């Protein structure tokens, strides 16, 4: 297999195009700001359209195209990709709350609770989460087999629940409050808090694109390693990153006493671990050949990530 990460610029342009489609899909599924109750819709849109990388919806669409070709990029896939971003945004709003991570900035702007107040931020997060499943429940109207739509909804629900994102956050909070954490425990937290949603993205796209069992297995292995690399790099950036580029304060992990990979093994070892996870992600795509070029490029781009 030719190294799909070698020719960067064509893949960057494709990823940018997918991100633009994701943003259009988000605009389409979010309630208009003037529809009553306007304040909650304004709060939802404030965070969902704040200019994030849209990496998760891009992964949904790239996985669908990987297994189903260009024809797989249907409006249904775009809407499913938007649903994933709604769940991600809900999690960010709630993570930033004073009861959680107590962060005042997100994506280069004041956090939702700073602008709208804590009560409205909680409701905005709740509304984004419920809207995501409303969007998925509507997929049969967009041509998706109802059985596949159920599988897709189940993928996202599992990733967002107590065995995924929420469970990871519970253990992350416990670790911040002094519970002992070794590297194996930290990896478990990361697999759930960060990695589970990445796995759901890729598996949702694969299911909507018509993946067979072998392709679904390969893409799941890719997403698992991708999520590991992403979180390690995120931990590294909290130590070494530039606040203006990140769009949020650096050093917040250390201030909160949060256990991170660099904190446990040191920066250089953390960088090696990120590189190893990236290589595992790319290697997992081998059975899919050049069809997986964009996914491979996305994995390799993690090591150059600055925000």
PDB file of C-alpha atoms in Angstrom, residues 9-297:
ATOM      1  CA  UNK A   9      -2.163  18.812   0.443  1.00  0.00           C
ATOM      2  CA  UNK A  10      -4.762  16.939  -1.644  1.00  0.00           C
ATOM      3  CA  UNK A  11      -6.034  15.260   1.511  1.00  0.00           C
ATOM      4  CA  UNK A  12      -6.085  18.544   3.408  1.00  0.00           C
ATOM      5  CA  UNK A  13      -8.303  20.033   0.712  1.00  0.00           C
ATOM      6  CA  UNK A  14     -10.636  17.043   0.904  1.00  0.00           C
ATOM      7  CA  UNK A  15     -10.831  17.261   4.677  1.00  0.00           C
ATOM      8  CA  UNK A  16     -11.588  20.986   4.455  1.00  0.00           C
ATOM      9  CA  UNK A  17     -14.384  20.217   1.981  1.00  0.00           C
ATOM     10  CA  UNK A  18     -15.850  17.591   4.313  1.00  0.00           C
ATOM     11  CA  UNK A  19     -15.674  20.034   7.224  1.00  0.00           C
ATOM     12  CA  UNK A  20     -17.554  22.624   5.156  1.00  0.00           C
ATOM     13  CA  UNK A  21     -20.283  20.063   4.449  1.00  0.00           C
ATOM     14  CA  UNK A  22     -20.442  19.216   8.144  1.00  0.00           C
ATOM     15  CA  UNK A  23     -20.931  22.860   9.054  1.00  0.00           C
ATOM     16  CA  UNK A  24     -23.760  23.179   6.517  1.00  0.00           C
ATOM     17  CA  UNK A  25     -25.400  20.077   7.985  1.00  0.00           C
ATOM     18  CA  UNK A  26     -25.101  21.539  11.496  1.00  0.00           C
ATOM     19  CA  UNK A  27     -26.736  24.754  10.325  1.00  0.00           C
ATOM     20  CA  UNK A  28     -29.560  22.689   8.848  1.00  0.00           C
ATOM     21  CA  UNK A  29     -30.341  20.620  11.950  1.00  0.00           C
ATOM     22  CA  UNK A  30     -29.976  23.332  14.604  1.00  0.00           C
ATOM     23  CA  UNK A  31     -33.111  25.312  15.455  1.00  0.00           C
ATOM     24  CA  UNK A  32     -33.052  28.852  14.021  1.00  0.00           C
ATOM     25  CA  UNK A  33     -32.150  31.433  16.668  1.00  0.00           C
ATOM     26  CA  UNK A  34     -35.401  33.346  16.228  1.00  0.00           C
ATOM     27  CA  UNK A  35     -37.638  30.327  16.978  1.00  0.00           C
ATOM     28  CA  UNK A  36     -38.999  30.423  20.555  1.00  0.00           C
ATOM     29  CA  UNK A  37     -37.606  29.861  23.085  1.00  0.00           C
ATOM     30  CA  UNK A  38     -34.961  31.927  21.338  1.00  0.00           C
ATOM     31  CA  UNK A  39     -32.440  32.106  24.183  1.00  0.00           C
ATOM     32  CA  UNK A  40     -31.852  28.350  24.340  1.00  0.00           C
ATOM     33  CA  UNK A  41     -31.505  28.128  20.573  1.00  0.00           C
ATOM     34  CA  UNK A  42     -29.025  30.988  20.642  1.00  0.00           C
ATOM     35  CA  UNK A  43     -27.007  29.164  23.312  1.00  0.00           C
ATOM     36  CA  UNK A  44     -27.040  25.905  21.323  1.00  0.00           C
ATOM     37  CA  UNK A  45     -25.855  27.620  18.169  1.00  0.00           C
ATOM     38  CA  UNK A  46     -23.247  29.671  20.027  1.00  0.00           C
ATOM     39  CA  UNK A  47     -21.269  26.537  20.925  1.00  0.00           C
ATOM     40  CA  UNK A  48     -22.162  24.228  18.040  1.00  0.00           C
ATOM     41  CA  UNK A  49     -21.123  26.779  15.402  1.00  0.00           C
ATOM     42  CA  UNK A  50     -18.125  28.180  17.254  1.00  0.00           C
ATOM     43  CA  UNK A  51     -15.595  27.180  14.605  1.00  0.00           C
ATOM     44  CA  UNK A  52     -14.195  23.926  15.956  1.00  0.00           C
ATOM     45  CA  UNK A  53     -12.228  21.552  13.738  1.00  0.00           C
ATOM     46  CA  UNK A  54     -15.329  19.399  13.088  1.00  0.00           C
ATOM     47  CA  UNK A  55     -13.013  16.402  13.198  1.00  0.00           C
ATOM     48  CA  UNK A  56     -15.670  13.987  14.403  1.00  0.00           C
ATOM     49  CA  UNK A  57     -18.206  14.647  11.615  1.00  0.00           C
ATOM     50  CA  UNK A  58     -15.333  14.578   9.119  1.00  0.00           C
ATOM     51  CA  UNK A  59     -14.470  11.087  10.369  1.00  0.00           C
ATOM     52  CA  UNK A  60     -18.082   9.976   9.884  1.00  0.00           C
ATOM     53  CA  UNK A  61     -18.096  11.147   6.284  1.00  0.00           C
ATOM     54  CA  UNK A  62     -14.579   9.923   5.495  1.00  0.00           C
ATOM     55  CA  UNK A  63     -15.416   6.440   6.824  1.00  0.00           C
ATOM     56  CA  UNK A  64     -18.623   6.307   4.793  1.00  0.00           C
ATOM     57  CA  UNK A  65     -16.778   7.282   1.638  1.00  0.00           C
ATOM     58  CA  UNK A  66     -13.970   4.842   2.414  1.00  0.00           C
ATOM     59  CA  UNK A  67     -16.317   1.853   2.251  1.00  0.00           C
ATOM     60  CA  UNK A  68     -19.015   3.173  -0.055  1.00  0.00           C
ATOM     61  CA  UNK A  69     -17.222   5.509  -2.447  1.00  0.00           C
ATOM     62  CA  UNK A  70     -18.249   9.098  -3.302  1.00  0.00           C
ATOM     63  CA  UNK A  71     -21.899   8.068  -3.665  1.00  0.00           C
ATOM     64  CA  UNK A  72     -21.968   7.262   0.056  1.00  0.00           C
ATOM     65  CA  UNK A  73     -21.742  10.959   0.957  1.00  0.00           C
ATOM     66  CA  UNK A  74     -25.509  11.381   1.098  1.00  0.00           C
ATOM     67  CA  UNK A  75     -27.550  13.953   3.019  1.00  0.00           C
ATOM     68  CA  UNK A  76     -28.276  11.176   5.522  1.00  0.00           C
ATOM     69  CA  UNK A  77     -24.565  10.703   6.192  1.00  0.00           C
ATOM     70  CA  UNK A  78     -24.116  14.447   6.572  1.00  0.00           C
ATOM     71  CA  UNK A  79     -26.978  14.601   9.079  1.00  0.00           C
ATOM     72  CA  UNK A  80     -25.565  11.672  11.047  1.00  0.00           C
ATOM     73  CA  UNK A  81     -22.217  13.473  11.077  1.00  0.00           C
ATOM     74  CA  UNK A  82     -23.953  16.582  12.436  1.00  0.00           C
ATOM     75  CA  UNK A  83     -25.584  14.478  15.163  1.00  0.00           C
ATOM     76  CA  UNK A  84     -22.173  13.313  16.353  1.00  0.00           C
ATOM     77  CA  UNK A  85     -20.951  16.898  16.546  1.00  0.00           C
ATOM     78  CA  UNK A  86     -24.023  17.853  18.560  1.00  0.00           C
ATOM     79  CA  UNK A  87     -23.120  15.217  21.147  1.00  0.00           C
ATOM     80  CA  UNK A  88     -19.499  16.351  21.177  1.00  0.00           C
ATOM     81  CA  UNK A  89     -20.534  19.977  21.681  1.00  0.00           C
ATOM     82  CA  UNK A  90     -22.898  19.046  24.502  1.00  0.00           C
ATOM     83  CA  UNK A  91     -20.018  17.303  26.247  1.00  0.00           C
ATOM     84  CA  UNK A  92     -17.784  20.368  25.893  1.00  0.00           C
ATOM     85  CA  UNK A  93     -20.426  22.700  27.334  1.00  0.00           C
ATOM     86  CA  UNK A  94     -20.880  20.456  30.342  1.00  0.00           C
ATOM     87  CA  UNK A  95     -17.136  19.824  30.767  1.00  0.00           C
ATOM     88  CA  UNK A  96     -16.522  23.568  31.017  1.00  0.00           C
ATOM     89  CA  UNK A  97     -19.018  24.076  33.845  1.00  0.00           C
ATOM     90  CA  UNK A  98     -17.675  25.107  37.258  1.00  0.00           C
ATOM     91  CA  UNK A  99     -18.829  21.757  38.702  1.00  0.00           C
ATOM     92  CA  UNK A 100     -16.700  19.931  36.134  1.00  0.00           C
ATOM     93  CA  UNK A 101     -13.478  21.368  34.646  1.00  0.00           C
ATOM     94  CA  UNK A 102     -14.356  25.023  35.369  1.00  0.00           C
ATOM     95  CA  UNK A 103     -12.920  26.422  32.126  1.00  0.00           C
ATOM     96  CA  UNK A 104     -13.819  29.941  31.037  1.00  0.00           C
ATOM     97  CA  UNK A 105     -12.715  29.678  27.381  1.00  0.00           C
ATOM     98  CA  UNK A 106     -13.576  27.239  24.610  1.00  0.00           C
ATOM     99  CA  UNK A 107     -12.747  27.393  20.897  1.00  0.00           C
ATOM    100  CA  UNK A 108     -11.317  30.882  21.272  1.00  0.00           C
ATOM    101  CA  UNK A 109     -14.383  32.423  22.859  1.00  0.00           C
ATOM    102  CA  UNK A 110     -15.933  32.580  26.347  1.00  0.00           C
ATOM    103  CA  UNK A 111     -17.410  29.252  27.425  1.00  0.00           C
ATOM    104  CA  UNK A 112     -21.150  28.825  27.113  1.00  0.00           C
ATOM    105  CA  UNK A 113     -21.831  29.207  30.837  1.00  0.00           C
ATOM    106  CA  UNK A 114     -19.831  32.446  30.941  1.00  0.00           C
ATOM    107  CA  UNK A 115     -22.066  33.990  28.285  1.00  0.00           C
ATOM    108  CA  UNK A 116     -25.443  32.431  29.057  1.00  0.00           C
ATOM    109  CA  UNK A 117     -25.163  31.444  32.727  1.00  0.00           C
ATOM    110  CA  UNK A 118     -24.799  27.982  34.227  1.00  0.00           C
ATOM    111  CA  UNK A 119     -28.473  27.029  34.110  1.00  0.00           C
ATOM    112  CA  UNK A 120     -28.843  27.899  30.420  1.00  0.00           C
ATOM    113  CA  UNK A 121     -25.551  26.153  29.589  1.00  0.00           C
ATOM    114  CA  UNK A 122     -26.787  22.945  31.213  1.00  0.00           C
ATOM    115  CA  UNK A 123     -30.030  23.184  29.263  1.00  0.00           C
ATOM    116  CA  UNK A 124     -28.164  23.948  26.018  1.00  0.00           C
ATOM    117  CA  UNK A 125     -26.053  20.840  26.470  1.00  0.00           C
ATOM    118  CA  UNK A 126     -29.144  18.757  27.242  1.00  0.00           C
ATOM    119  CA  UNK A 127     -30.904  20.150  24.187  1.00  0.00           C
ATOM    120  CA  UNK A 128     -27.976  19.369  21.882  1.00  0.00           C
ATOM    121  CA  UNK A 129     -27.832  15.788  23.166  1.00  0.00           C
ATOM    122  CA  UNK A 130     -31.539  15.185  22.656  1.00  0.00           C
ATOM    123  CA  UNK A 131     -31.490  16.877  19.250  1.00  0.00           C
ATOM    124  CA  UNK A 132     -28.746  14.481  18.131  1.00  0.00           C
ATOM    125  CA  UNK A 133     -30.996  11.486  18.664  1.00  0.00           C
ATOM    126  CA  UNK A 134     -33.943  13.239  17.061  1.00  0.00           C
ATOM    127  CA  UNK A 135     -31.773  13.683  13.964  1.00  0.00           C
ATOM    128  CA  UNK A 136     -30.774  10.005  13.969  1.00  0.00           C
ATOM    129  CA  UNK A 137     -34.361   8.851  14.487  1.00  0.00           C
ATOM    130  CA  UNK A 138     -35.276  10.795  11.343  1.00  0.00           C
ATOM    131  CA  UNK A 139     -32.660   9.063   9.143  1.00  0.00           C
ATOM    132  CA  UNK A 140     -35.162   6.644   7.506  1.00  0.00           C
ATOM    133  CA  UNK A 141     -36.894   9.686   6.017  1.00  0.00           C
ATOM    134  CA  UNK A 142     -33.554  10.404   4.321  1.00  0.00           C
ATOM    135  CA  UNK A 143     -33.325   6.964   2.752  1.00  0.00           C
ATOM    136  CA  UNK A 144     -31.585   4.960   5.487  1.00  0.00           C
ATOM    137  CA  UNK A 145     -32.843   1.449   6.191  1.00  0.00           C
ATOM    138  CA  UNK A 146     -34.600   1.597   9.595  1.00  0.00           C
ATOM    139  CA  UNK A 147     -32.494  -1.308  10.898  1.00  0.00           C
ATOM    140  CA  UNK A 148     -29.303   0.589  10.017  1.00  0.00           C
ATOM    141  CA  UNK A 149     -30.676   3.760  11.611  1.00  0.00           C
ATOM    142  CA  UNK A 150     -31.210   1.811  14.854  1.00  0.00           C
ATOM    143  CA  UNK A 151     -27.626   0.505  14.704  1.00  0.00           C
ATOM    144  CA  UNK A 152     -26.330   4.032  14.175  1.00  0.00           C
ATOM    145  CA  UNK A 153     -28.319   5.427  17.101  1.00  0.00           C
ATOM    146  CA  UNK A 154     -27.113   2.581  19.314  1.00  0.00           C
ATOM    147  CA  UNK A 155     -23.487   3.271  18.376  1.00  0.00           C
ATOM    148  CA  UNK A 156     -23.797   6.888  19.457  1.00  0.00           C
ATOM    149  CA  UNK A 157     -25.768   6.091  22.612  1.00  0.00           C
ATOM    150  CA  UNK A 158     -23.174   3.574  23.789  1.00  0.00           C
ATOM    151  CA  UNK A 159     -20.329   5.978  23.097  1.00  0.00           C
ATOM    152  CA  UNK A 160     -22.037   8.783  25.037  1.00  0.00           C
ATOM    153  CA  UNK A 161     -23.186   6.677  27.990  1.00  0.00           C
ATOM    154  CA  UNK A 162     -21.742   5.242  31.192  1.00  0.00           C
ATOM    155  CA  UNK A 163     -19.560   2.759  29.318  1.00  0.00           C
ATOM    156  CA  UNK A 164     -18.203   5.567  27.155  1.00  0.00           C
ATOM    157  CA  UNK A 165     -17.928   9.324  27.509  1.00  0.00           C
ATOM    158  CA  UNK A 166     -19.862   9.728  30.768  1.00  0.00           C
ATOM    159  CA  UNK A 167     -18.131   6.798  32.456  1.00  0.00           C
ATOM    160  CA  UNK A 168     -14.751   8.154  31.422  1.00  0.00           C
ATOM    161  CA  UNK A 169     -15.636  11.574  32.811  1.00  0.00           C
ATOM    162  CA  UNK A 170     -16.723  10.024  36.131  1.00  0.00           C
ATOM    163  CA  UNK A 171     -13.347   8.322  36.563  1.00  0.00           C
ATOM    164  CA  UNK A 172     -11.509  11.409  35.323  1.00  0.00           C
ATOM    165  CA  UNK A 173     -13.186  13.508  38.017  1.00  0.00           C
ATOM    166  CA  UNK A 174     -12.283  10.908  40.634  1.00  0.00           C
ATOM    167  CA  UNK A 175      -8.645  10.997  39.510  1.00  0.00           C
ATOM    168  CA  UNK A 176      -8.593  14.794  39.714  1.00  0.00           C
ATOM    169  CA  UNK A 177      -9.849  14.534  43.275  1.00  0.00           C
ATOM    170  CA  UNK A 178      -6.993  12.299  44.372  1.00  0.00           C
ATOM    171  CA  UNK A 179      -7.880   8.725  43.417  1.00  0.00           C
ATOM    172  CA  UNK A 180      -4.688   6.806  42.494  1.00  0.00           C
ATOM    173  CA  UNK A 181      -4.120   6.534  38.730  1.00  0.00           C
ATOM    174  CA  UNK A 182      -1.549   4.474  36.871  1.00  0.00           C
ATOM    175  CA  UNK A 183      -0.990   4.417  33.117  1.00  0.00           C
ATOM    176  CA  UNK A 184      -3.378   1.499  32.535  1.00  0.00           C
ATOM    177  CA  UNK A 185      -6.147   3.289  34.424  1.00  0.00           C
ATOM    178  CA  UNK A 186      -5.489   6.525  32.555  1.00  0.00           C
ATOM    179  CA  UNK A 187      -5.667   4.711  29.226  1.00  0.00           C
ATOM    180  CA  UNK A 188      -8.998   3.230  30.280  1.00  0.00           C
ATOM    181  CA  UNK A 189     -10.300   6.717  31.082  1.00  0.00           C
ATOM    182  CA  UNK A 190      -9.104   8.017  27.733  1.00  0.00           C
ATOM    183  CA  UNK A 191     -10.585   5.087  25.786  1.00  0.00           C
ATOM    184  CA  UNK A 192     -13.981   5.973  27.195  1.00  0.00           C
ATOM    185  CA  UNK A 193     -13.927   9.751  27.609  1.00  0.00           C
ATOM    186  CA  UNK A 194     -12.270  10.495  24.256  1.00  0.00           C
ATOM    187  CA  UNK A 195     -11.852   7.307  22.238  1.00  0.00           C
ATOM    188  CA  UNK A 196     -15.408   5.976  22.440  1.00  0.00           C
ATOM    189  CA  UNK A 197     -16.854   8.870  20.461  1.00  0.00           C
ATOM    190  CA  UNK A 198     -14.133   8.570  17.802  1.00  0.00           C
ATOM    191  CA  UNK A 199     -14.988   4.876  17.458  1.00  0.00           C
ATOM    192  CA  UNK A 200     -18.665   5.734  17.139  1.00  0.00           C
ATOM    193  CA  UNK A 201     -17.897   8.286  14.402  1.00  0.00           C
ATOM    194  CA  UNK A 202     -16.013   5.802  12.269  1.00  0.00           C
ATOM    195  CA  UNK A 203     -18.417   2.933  12.887  1.00  0.00           C
ATOM    196  CA  UNK A 204     -21.454   5.116  12.125  1.00  0.00           C
ATOM    197  CA  UNK A 205     -19.920   6.232   8.849  1.00  0.00           C
ATOM    198  CA  UNK A 206     -18.952   2.660   8.016  1.00  0.00           C
ATOM    199  CA  UNK A 207     -22.445   1.347   8.710  1.00  0.00           C
ATOM    200  CA  UNK A 208     -24.079   4.071   6.630  1.00  0.00           C
ATOM    201  CA  UNK A 209     -21.591   3.394   3.831  1.00  0.00           C
ATOM    202  CA  UNK A 210     -22.458  -0.302   3.751  1.00  0.00           C
ATOM    203  CA  UNK A 211     -19.282  -1.737   5.324  1.00  0.00           C
ATOM    204  CA  UNK A 212     -18.868  -5.492   5.542  1.00  0.00           C
ATOM    205  CA  UNK A 213     -17.630  -7.161   8.746  1.00  0.00           C
ATOM    206  CA  UNK A 214     -13.952  -7.056   7.738  1.00  0.00           C
ATOM    207  CA  UNK A 215     -14.036  -3.349   6.879  1.00  0.00           C
ATOM    208  CA  UNK A 216     -15.903  -2.550  10.102  1.00  0.00           C
ATOM    209  CA  UNK A 217     -13.264  -4.423  12.108  1.00  0.00           C
ATOM    210  CA  UNK A 218     -10.387  -2.615  10.394  1.00  0.00           C
ATOM    211  CA  UNK A 219     -12.013   0.775  10.867  1.00  0.00           C
ATOM    212  CA  UNK A 220     -12.766   0.073  14.521  1.00  0.00           C
ATOM    213  CA  UNK A 221      -9.104  -0.773  15.145  1.00  0.00           C
ATOM    214  CA  UNK A 222      -8.140   2.441  13.352  1.00  0.00           C
ATOM    215  CA  UNK A 223     -10.494   4.558  15.450  1.00  0.00           C
ATOM    216  CA  UNK A 224      -9.333   3.007  18.718  1.00  0.00           C
ATOM    217  CA  UNK A 225      -5.696   3.871  18.008  1.00  0.00           C
ATOM    218  CA  UNK A 226      -6.706   7.267  16.594  1.00  0.00           C
ATOM    219  CA  UNK A 227      -8.491   8.154  19.832  1.00  0.00           C
ATOM    220  CA  UNK A 228      -5.478   7.128  21.890  1.00  0.00           C
ATOM    221  CA  UNK A 229      -3.130   9.290  19.823  1.00  0.00           C
ATOM    222  CA  UNK A 230      -5.536  12.230  19.883  1.00  0.00           C
ATOM    223  CA  UNK A 231      -5.791  12.261  23.679  1.00  0.00           C
ATOM    224  CA  UNK A 232      -2.043  11.947  24.216  1.00  0.00           C
ATOM    225  CA  UNK A 233      -1.437  14.874  21.869  1.00  0.00           C
ATOM    226  CA  UNK A 234      -4.165  16.810  23.694  1.00  0.00           C
ATOM    227  CA  UNK A 235      -2.327  16.206  26.973  1.00  0.00           C
ATOM    228  CA  UNK A 236       0.954  17.306  25.399  1.00  0.00           C
ATOM    229  CA  UNK A 237      -0.595  20.497  24.035  1.00  0.00           C
ATOM    230  CA  UNK A 238      -1.834  21.432  27.492  1.00  0.00           C
ATOM    231  CA  UNK A 239       1.846  21.590  28.472  1.00  0.00           C
ATOM    232  CA  UNK A 240       3.463  22.942  25.327  1.00  0.00           C
ATOM    233  CA  UNK A 241       0.676  24.572  23.307  1.00  0.00           C
ATOM    234  CA  UNK A 242      -0.034  28.192  22.512  1.00  0.00           C
ATOM    235  CA  UNK A 243      -3.176  29.519  24.173  1.00  0.00           C
ATOM    236  CA  UNK A 244      -4.132  31.675  21.193  1.00  0.00           C
ATOM    237  CA  UNK A 245      -3.921  28.702  18.825  1.00  0.00           C
ATOM    238  CA  UNK A 246      -5.633  26.271  21.183  1.00  0.00           C
ATOM    239  CA  UNK A 247      -8.513  28.633  21.903  1.00  0.00           C
ATOM    240  CA  UNK A 248      -8.453  27.663  25.584  1.00  0.00           C
ATOM    241  CA  UNK A 249      -6.068  28.104  28.523  1.00  0.00           C
ATOM    242  CA  UNK A 250      -2.923  25.974  28.639  1.00  0.00           C
ATOM    243  CA  UNK A 251      -1.716  24.396  31.858  1.00  0.00           C
ATOM    244  CA  UNK A 252      -5.256  23.858  33.129  1.00  0.00           C
ATOM    245  CA  UNK A 253      -4.661  20.135  33.656  1.00  0.00           C
ATOM    246  CA  UNK A 254      -1.794  20.803  36.054  1.00  0.00           C
ATOM    247  CA  UNK A 255      -3.723  23.520  37.893  1.00  0.00           C
ATOM    248  CA  UNK A 256      -6.597  21.111  38.520  1.00  0.00           C
ATOM    249  CA  UNK A 257      -4.285  18.294  39.563  1.00  0.00           C
ATOM    250  CA  UNK A 258      -5.426  16.249  36.583  1.00  0.00           C
ATOM    251  CA  UNK A 259      -3.458  13.110  35.732  1.00  0.00           C
ATOM    252  CA  UNK A 260      -2.115  13.163  32.154  1.00  0.00           C
ATOM    253  CA  UNK A 261       0.151  11.000  30.031  1.00  0.00           C
ATOM    254  CA  UNK A 262       3.038  13.517  30.085  1.00  0.00           C
ATOM    255  CA  UNK A 263       2.582  13.842  33.824  1.00  0.00           C
ATOM    256  CA  UNK A 264       2.996  10.091  34.276  1.00  0.00           C
ATOM    257  CA  UNK A 265       5.702   9.272  31.729  1.00  0.00           C
ATOM    258  CA  UNK A 266       7.244  12.618  30.704  1.00  0.00           C
ATOM    259  CA  UNK A 267       6.937  14.626  27.495  1.00  0.00           C
ATOM    260  CA  UNK A 268       9.330  12.632  25.319  1.00  0.00           C
ATOM    261  CA  UNK A 269       7.817   9.285  26.240  1.00  0.00           C
ATOM    262  CA  UNK A 270       4.348  10.757  25.642  1.00  0.00           C
ATOM    263  CA  UNK A 271       5.420  11.895  22.168  1.00  0.00           C
ATOM    264  CA  UNK A 272       6.688   8.388  21.407  1.00  0.00           C
ATOM    265  CA  UNK A 273       3.417   6.897  22.594  1.00  0.00           C
ATOM    266  CA  UNK A 274       1.440   9.274  20.343  1.00  0.00           C
ATOM    267  CA  UNK A 275       3.601   8.340  17.349  1.00  0.00           C
ATOM    268  CA  UNK A 276       3.204   4.620  18.066  1.00  0.00           C
ATOM    269  CA  UNK A 277      -0.583   4.933  18.350  1.00  0.00           C
ATOM    270  CA  UNK A 278      -0.666   6.880  15.079  1.00  0.00           C
ATOM    271  CA  UNK A 279       1.287   4.153  13.303  1.00  0.00           C
ATOM    272  CA  UNK A 280      -1.106   1.528  14.671  1.00  0.00           C
ATOM    273  CA  UNK A 281      -4.028   3.538  13.347  1.00  0.00           C
ATOM    274  CA  UNK A 282      -2.513   3.778   9.866  1.00  0.00           C
ATOM    275  CA  UNK A 283      -1.496   0.111   9.853  1.00  0.00           C
ATOM    276  CA  UNK A 284      -5.069  -0.892  10.698  1.00  0.00           C
ATOM    277  CA  UNK A 285      -6.186   0.598   7.378  1.00  0.00           C
ATOM    278  CA  UNK A 286      -3.949  -1.698   5.324  1.00  0.00           C
ATOM    279  CA  UNK A 287      -6.811  -3.996   4.201  1.00  0.00           C
ATOM    280  CA  UNK A 288      -8.718  -1.008   2.839  1.00  0.00           C
ATOM    281  CA  UNK A 289      -5.943   0.185   0.537  1.00  0.00           C
ATOM    282  CA  UNK A 290      -5.967   3.614  -1.039  1.00  0.00           C
ATOM    283  CA  UNK A 291      -9.651   4.066  -0.244  1.00  0.00           C
ATOM    284  CA  UNK A 292      -8.531   4.908   3.292  1.00  0.00           C
ATOM    285  CA  UNK A 293      -6.069   7.623   2.271  1.00  0.00           C
ATOM    286  CA  UNK A 294      -7.979  10.477   3.895  1.00  0.00           C
ATOM    287  CA  UNK A 295      -8.358   8.539   7.141  1.00  0.00           C
ATOM    288  CA  UNK A 296      -4.635   7.767   7.166  1.00  0.00           C
ATOM    289  CA  UNK A 297      -3.802  11.422   6.569  1.00  0.00           C
TER     290      UNK A 297
END
